[in-house]
Amino acid sequence: MITSPSSRRRSERSRKATLEAALGLCAEKGYARVTVEAIAARAGVSKKTIYRWWPSKGAVMLEAFTEGLLDATPFTDTGDIAADLRTHICAAVRLLSTSPFGPAYAGILSEVHHDDALAKAVREDLVEPRFACAVERLRRAGEQGQIPADADLPLAVEMLYGPVYYRHVLRKPPQDEATVAALVEHVLRSLGARET
Amino acid sequence: MITSPSSRRRSERSRKATLEAALGLCAEKGYARVTVEAIAARAGVSKKTIYRWWPSKGAVMLEAFTEGLLDATPFTDTGDIAADLRTHICAAVRLLSTSPFGPAYAGILSEVHHDDALAKAVREDLVEPRFACAVERLRRAGEQGQIPADADLPLAVEMLYGPVYYRHVLRKPPQDEATVAALVEHVLRSLGARET
């Protein structure tokens, strides 16, 4: 099939409009009250178009949230693993504690427990790739001699992300910068990192 | 008001029947499909009786889950903080990875994001008391010289519970005993505990 440049542009425009509409409605009405109909109406696309690209409202929200997360929480490598983890975790906490991304992710997670397809998509499209990036950043810190070569990196990543999820799903006040700094320091010490 | 012993006994019997019915229905139908009507019918009590004691289905489930959690995950003090934390966390992981308690808690958490009253009840009736018990157990370990006196105990508890919540809400495979042991060892090391 030959797709003209203009039709491809239109598709990307519709995709972006759909994601933006989903996040906007989530901020205004709360995740539970958003419908695919309302997203389609605000985005100026048909409901059929949405269902051609996404299996559910949750899947639309997941793509919108994932794009926001990728933009907001890059993995930098300044050569200082503690500083880079603080930057990364602080950005994730900020994203999760502000609208529309925080409520959108809470809504997505609320559907994970009963929607098997969405649960799989959350793990495969969002959680596992980010987890792998975090492990990779720690692996480079190991190469640079900042943490021991045999450190348990997946465990470290769960110790970093776990407390962020804990507060988010329980709607406890999010970590402030000092708490994130203490968390990162503790996780690095738990791996046997050189004290700085 | 004078309450006769028999009416008090009847009330406790109804309460227990209600909690049991809620958990049973959750295991059979999935949390989302359970209604207060169905709980009342199975427990042999009126819907009005349930609403006199609990504001919502979520509140019934929370009380049922909390009783199960208290039974299954006591805080022991054998004098060995690492062993006691392993026992405690393993029991929590087991409870969360089996029916009816695991699905019940996933269902409760799925409502926390949009039900302010339930969110408050989860924090005040379940999470905060358990959190305080965990801090208290670590404080005694400090007194016994197993961890430094100035250790950041609330941070340690979040590092222990966080990864358990992380896997539970994402429906990742639960931690096995070796992973729990590694987690406890890392958290204690992060506090500057004596290596054993």
XYZ file of C-alpha atoms in Angstrom:
392
model
C 0.000 0.000 0.000
C 1.308 3.414 -0.905
C 0.663 6.018 1.762
C 0.965 9.613 0.668
C 3.024 11.946 2.884
C -0.071 14.056 3.575
C -2.132 11.098 4.842
C 0.715 10.026 7.119
C 0.887 13.550 8.482
C -2.846 13.494 9.093
C -2.553 10.215 11.003
C 0.170 11.534 13.264
C -1.887 14.677 13.800
C -4.919 12.557 14.772
C -2.812 10.413 17.069
C -1.447 13.450 18.886
C -4.914 15.014 19.083
C -6.307 11.799 20.559
C -3.606 11.557 23.235
C -4.001 15.234 24.123
C -7.786 14.907 24.340
C -7.476 11.856 26.603
C -5.145 13.646 29.035
C -7.214 16.834 28.991
C -10.437 14.975 29.773
C -8.708 12.984 32.512
C -7.571 16.222 34.177
C -11.052 17.745 33.935
C -13.369 14.825 34.727
C -11.211 12.206 36.447
C -10.034 9.036 34.732
C -13.121 6.953 35.537
C -15.527 9.371 33.814
C -13.591 9.637 30.542
C -15.103 7.689 27.627
C -13.749 6.811 24.198
C -16.715 8.764 22.750
C -15.639 11.915 24.585
C -12.002 11.479 23.538
C -13.078 11.052 19.894
C -15.339 14.112 20.016
C -12.657 16.356 21.509
C -9.919 15.057 19.196
C -12.124 15.483 16.128
C -11.699 11.846 15.077
C -14.206 9.014 14.851
C -14.627 6.422 17.574
C -13.835 3.845 14.894
C -10.482 5.520 14.258
C -9.598 5.267 17.937
C -10.540 1.600 18.112
C -8.475 0.932 14.972
C -5.376 2.122 16.846
C -6.091 1.241 20.479
C -8.082 -1.586 22.094
C -9.406 0.480 25.022
C -9.479 3.824 26.793
C -6.731 2.460 29.067
C -4.501 1.809 26.053
C -4.944 5.408 24.814
C -4.100 6.718 28.283
C -1.078 4.407 28.509
C 0.382 5.732 25.246
C -0.242 9.331 26.349
C 1.314 8.709 29.765
C 4.301 6.837 28.314
C 5.129 9.727 25.947
C 4.937 12.159 28.858
C 7.148 9.939 30.999
C 9.780 9.507 28.280
C 9.921 13.283 27.768
C 10.085 14.094 31.490
C 12.420 11.410 32.841
C 15.383 10.801 30.537
C 18.341 8.768 31.791
C 21.306 11.107 31.752
C 24.916 10.060 32.263
C 26.936 12.878 33.782
C 29.367 10.343 35.238
C 27.832 10.769 38.719
C 25.385 7.928 39.365
C 23.935 9.451 42.552
C 23.221 12.796 40.872
C 21.735 11.139 37.796
C 19.445 8.875 39.847
C 18.292 11.844 41.946
C 17.456 13.777 38.769
C 15.611 10.816 37.288
C 13.593 9.859 40.378
C 12.733 13.487 41.225
C 11.394 13.977 37.705
C 9.290 10.800 37.973
C 7.891 11.883 41.356
C 7.073 15.343 39.946
C 5.291 13.830 36.939
C 3.261 11.468 39.139
C 2.265 14.213 41.548
C 0.888 16.624 38.948
C -2.119 16.619 36.654
C -2.798 15.185 34.108
C -0.054 12.544 34.252
C -0.398 11.506 37.907
C -4.156 10.913 37.832
C -3.838 9.294 34.397
C -1.323 6.731 35.683
C -3.379 6.086 38.828
C -6.365 5.412 36.560
C -4.331 3.105 34.311
C -3.053 1.142 37.337
C -6.617 0.879 38.670
C -7.547 -1.038 35.508
C -4.480 -3.282 35.517
C -5.962 -5.555 38.179
C -8.937 -6.586 36.014
C -7.784 -5.907 32.411
C -5.250 -8.560 31.379
C -4.434 -6.951 28.014
C -3.798 -3.565 29.601
C -1.701 -5.166 32.363
C 0.478 -6.798 29.703
C 0.787 -3.537 27.748
C 1.748 -1.581 30.890
C 4.500 -4.084 31.665
C 5.780 -4.577 28.105
C 5.420 -1.071 26.647
C 6.168 1.020 29.730
C 7.592 -0.720 32.803
C 10.040 -3.218 31.326
C 11.739 -0.831 28.860
C 12.148 1.813 31.603
C 13.385 -0.836 34.037
C 15.961 -1.970 31.455
C 17.147 1.632 30.980
C 17.611 2.016 34.742
C 19.563 -1.252 34.970
C 21.702 -0.108 32.024
C 22.491 3.223 33.706
C 23.565 1.349 36.859
C 25.629 -1.081 34.755
C 27.603 1.854 33.343
C 28.142 3.101 36.900
C 29.601 -0.336 37.615
C 31.967 -0.004 34.640
C 33.038 3.401 35.950
C 33.839 1.843 39.338
C 31.091 3.718 41.200
C 29.327 0.528 42.322
C 30.668 -3.040 42.607
C 30.651 -5.108 39.426
C 28.546 -7.856 41.014
C 25.834 -5.547 42.436
C 22.226 -6.795 42.199
C 20.989 -4.151 39.754
C 17.368 -5.314 39.256
C 16.911 -5.341 43.032
C 18.346 -1.813 43.198
C 15.874 -0.575 40.579
C 12.948 -2.071 42.522
C 14.218 -0.376 45.690
C 14.267 2.956 43.819
C 10.937 2.716 42.010
C 9.070 0.741 44.715
C 8.746 3.602 47.235
C 7.569 5.945 44.443
C 4.789 3.518 43.469
C 3.993 2.910 47.162
C 3.211 6.575 47.788
C 1.490 7.056 44.441
C -1.017 4.205 44.734
C -1.745 4.988 48.401
C -2.074 8.703 47.608
C 0.438 9.583 50.308
C 2.302 12.904 49.923
C 4.999 12.450 47.246
C 8.697 12.332 48.150
C 10.432 15.721 48.403
C 13.942 16.223 46.995
C 15.638 15.486 50.333
C 13.775 12.170 50.657
C 14.692 11.195 47.093
C 18.328 12.065 47.844
C 18.221 9.902 50.980
C 16.613 7.052 49.040
C 19.270 7.155 46.311
C 22.055 7.332 48.896
C 20.632 4.337 50.769
C 20.172 2.251 47.625
C 23.729 2.946 46.469
C 25.077 2.115 49.937
C 23.043 -1.112 49.939
C 24.920 -2.118 46.764
C 28.243 -1.486 48.478
C 28.939 1.692 46.507
C 31.934 3.817 47.426
C 30.796 6.465 49.929
C 31.234 9.968 48.461
C -27.976 1.942 75.863
C -27.878 -1.555 77.305
C -26.855 -4.204 74.819
C -27.604 -7.773 75.744
C -24.780 -10.309 75.360
C -26.830 -12.238 72.790
C -27.382 -9.197 70.534
C -23.684 -8.397 70.702
C -22.893 -11.975 69.742
C -25.328 -11.752 66.838
C -23.685 -8.563 65.602
C -20.229 -10.098 65.640
C -21.614 -13.133 63.824
C -23.135 -10.873 61.149
C -19.923 -8.902 60.852
C -17.849 -12.045 60.325
C -20.412 -13.432 57.844
C -20.305 -10.163 55.883
C -16.501 -10.131 55.653
C -16.413 -13.796 54.651
C -19.089 -13.281 52.004
C -17.193 -10.300 50.572
C -13.949 -12.261 50.247
C -15.695 -15.329 48.844
C -17.488 -13.315 46.164
C -14.265 -11.485 45.300
C -12.503 -14.813 44.736
C -15.353 -16.139 42.572
C -16.414 -13.110 40.509
C -13.515 -10.678 40.711
C -13.594 -7.524 42.832
C -15.270 -5.294 40.239
C -18.330 -7.551 39.884
C -19.049 -7.846 43.615
C -22.004 -5.760 44.840
C -23.214 -4.889 48.338
C -26.487 -6.637 47.421
C -24.664 -9.888 46.697
C -22.602 -9.631 49.895
C -25.776 -9.067 51.924
C -27.556 -12.001 50.276
C -24.696 -14.411 50.877
C -24.085 -13.228 54.449
C -27.789 -13.472 55.289
C -27.978 -9.846 56.428
C -29.853 -6.879 55.010
C -28.234 -4.309 52.733
C -29.275 -1.718 55.325
C -27.263 -3.551 57.987
C -24.155 -3.442 55.811
C -24.552 0.275 55.128
C -25.034 0.906 58.861
C -21.523 -0.477 59.461
C -19.632 0.345 56.287
C -19.910 3.250 53.825
C -19.080 1.198 50.706
C -18.132 -2.175 49.266
C -14.520 -1.017 49.397
C -14.788 -0.419 53.152
C -16.134 -3.965 53.711
C -13.285 -5.385 51.639
C -10.749 -3.245 53.508
C -11.868 -4.576 56.896
C -11.811 -8.158 55.584
C -8.363 -7.703 54.066
C -6.976 -5.968 57.162
C -8.072 -8.834 59.420
C -6.433 -11.334 57.073
C -3.247 -9.273 56.963
C -3.039 -8.925 60.756
C -3.468 -12.685 61.153
C -0.950 -13.588 58.458
C 1.843 -11.055 59.024
C 2.587 -10.546 62.737
C 5.730 -8.701 63.779
C 7.799 -11.192 65.726
C 10.884 -10.344 67.764
C 13.248 -13.294 67.897
C 16.148 -10.925 68.468
C 17.289 -11.343 64.832
C 16.033 -8.393 62.796
C 16.981 -9.898 59.413
C 15.159 -13.164 60.135
C 12.096 -11.369 61.485
C 11.856 -9.032 58.483
C 12.227 -11.976 56.093
C 9.400 -13.796 57.886
C 7.194 -10.710 57.824
C 7.778 -9.718 54.191
C 7.509 -13.311 52.919
C 4.144 -13.648 54.659
C 2.920 -10.372 53.135
C 4.049 -11.449 49.657
C 2.320 -14.819 50.093
C -0.915 -13.167 51.200
C -0.855 -10.753 48.256
C -0.144 -13.489 45.727
C -3.032 -15.770 46.728
C -6.808 -15.537 46.465
C -8.933 -14.027 47.960
C -6.626 -11.544 49.724
C -4.406 -10.586 46.777
C -7.233 -9.776 44.350
C -9.180 -8.098 47.174
C -6.329 -5.710 47.917
C -5.753 -5.024 44.215
C -9.439 -4.142 43.971
C -9.281 -1.894 47.027
C -6.228 -0.080 45.644
C -7.992 0.348 42.291
C -10.670 2.386 44.082
C -8.257 4.458 46.162
C -7.482 6.755 43.231
C -11.084 8.002 42.891
C -12.639 7.322 46.353
C -11.299 9.865 48.861
C -12.987 8.280 51.887
C -11.646 4.826 51.058
C -8.171 6.261 50.399
C -8.207 7.832 53.872
C -9.439 4.588 55.470
C -6.743 2.529 53.718
C -4.048 4.868 54.986
C -5.407 5.365 58.521
C -6.817 1.905 59.313
C -4.323 -0.270 57.445
C -1.151 1.315 56.114
C -0.169 3.708 58.902
C -0.638 1.279 61.823
C 1.338 -1.419 59.974
C 3.996 1.111 59.028
C 4.290 2.151 62.690
C 4.679 -1.504 63.760
C 7.479 -1.984 61.240
C 9.258 1.169 62.421
C 8.849 -0.025 66.028
C 10.380 -3.423 65.207
C 13.371 -1.669 63.591
C 13.646 0.688 66.569
C 14.034 -2.305 68.880
C 16.730 -3.667 66.564
C 18.478 -0.335 67.056
C 18.259 -0.730 70.826
C 19.749 -4.214 70.478
C 22.651 -2.768 68.515
C 21.757 -4.518 65.256
C 21.336 -1.267 63.345
C 22.714 2.214 64.074
C 20.696 4.335 66.491
C 20.320 7.166 63.949
C 19.115 4.984 61.063
C 16.322 6.425 58.870
C 13.633 3.894 59.829
C 10.661 5.258 57.834
C 12.821 5.239 54.710
C 13.813 1.633 55.462
C 10.162 0.585 55.760
C 9.343 2.194 52.393
C 12.296 0.372 50.826
C 10.920 -2.923 52.207
C 7.237 -2.470 51.347
C 7.746 -0.455 48.137
C 9.007 -3.341 45.973
C 6.153 -5.559 47.250
C 3.559 -2.979 46.176
C 5.443 -2.396 42.903
C 5.080 -6.033 41.835
C 1.551 -6.349 43.204
C 0.021 -3.387 41.381
C 1.852 -4.202 38.145
C 0.893 -7.893 38.439
C 4.510 -8.934 38.045
C 5.467 -12.338 39.507
C 5.760 -11.978 43.304
C 9.130 -12.084 45.060
C 10.411 -15.555 45.960
C 12.087 -16.202 49.316
C 15.589 -15.630 47.958
C 14.579 -12.239 46.557
C 12.966 -11.232 49.855
C 16.129 -12.311 51.680
C 18.249 -10.217 49.300
C 15.911 -7.242 49.750
C 16.086 -7.426 53.555
C 19.870 -7.808 53.455
C 20.200 -4.781 51.170
C 17.890 -2.607 53.258
C 19.753 -3.461 56.468
C 23.094 -2.792 54.770
C 21.753 0.545 53.500
C 21.117 1.529 57.139
C 24.696 0.687 58.044
C 23.755 -2.507 59.911
C 26.476 -4.814 61.149
C 27.151 -7.422 58.453
C 26.307 -10.922 59.753
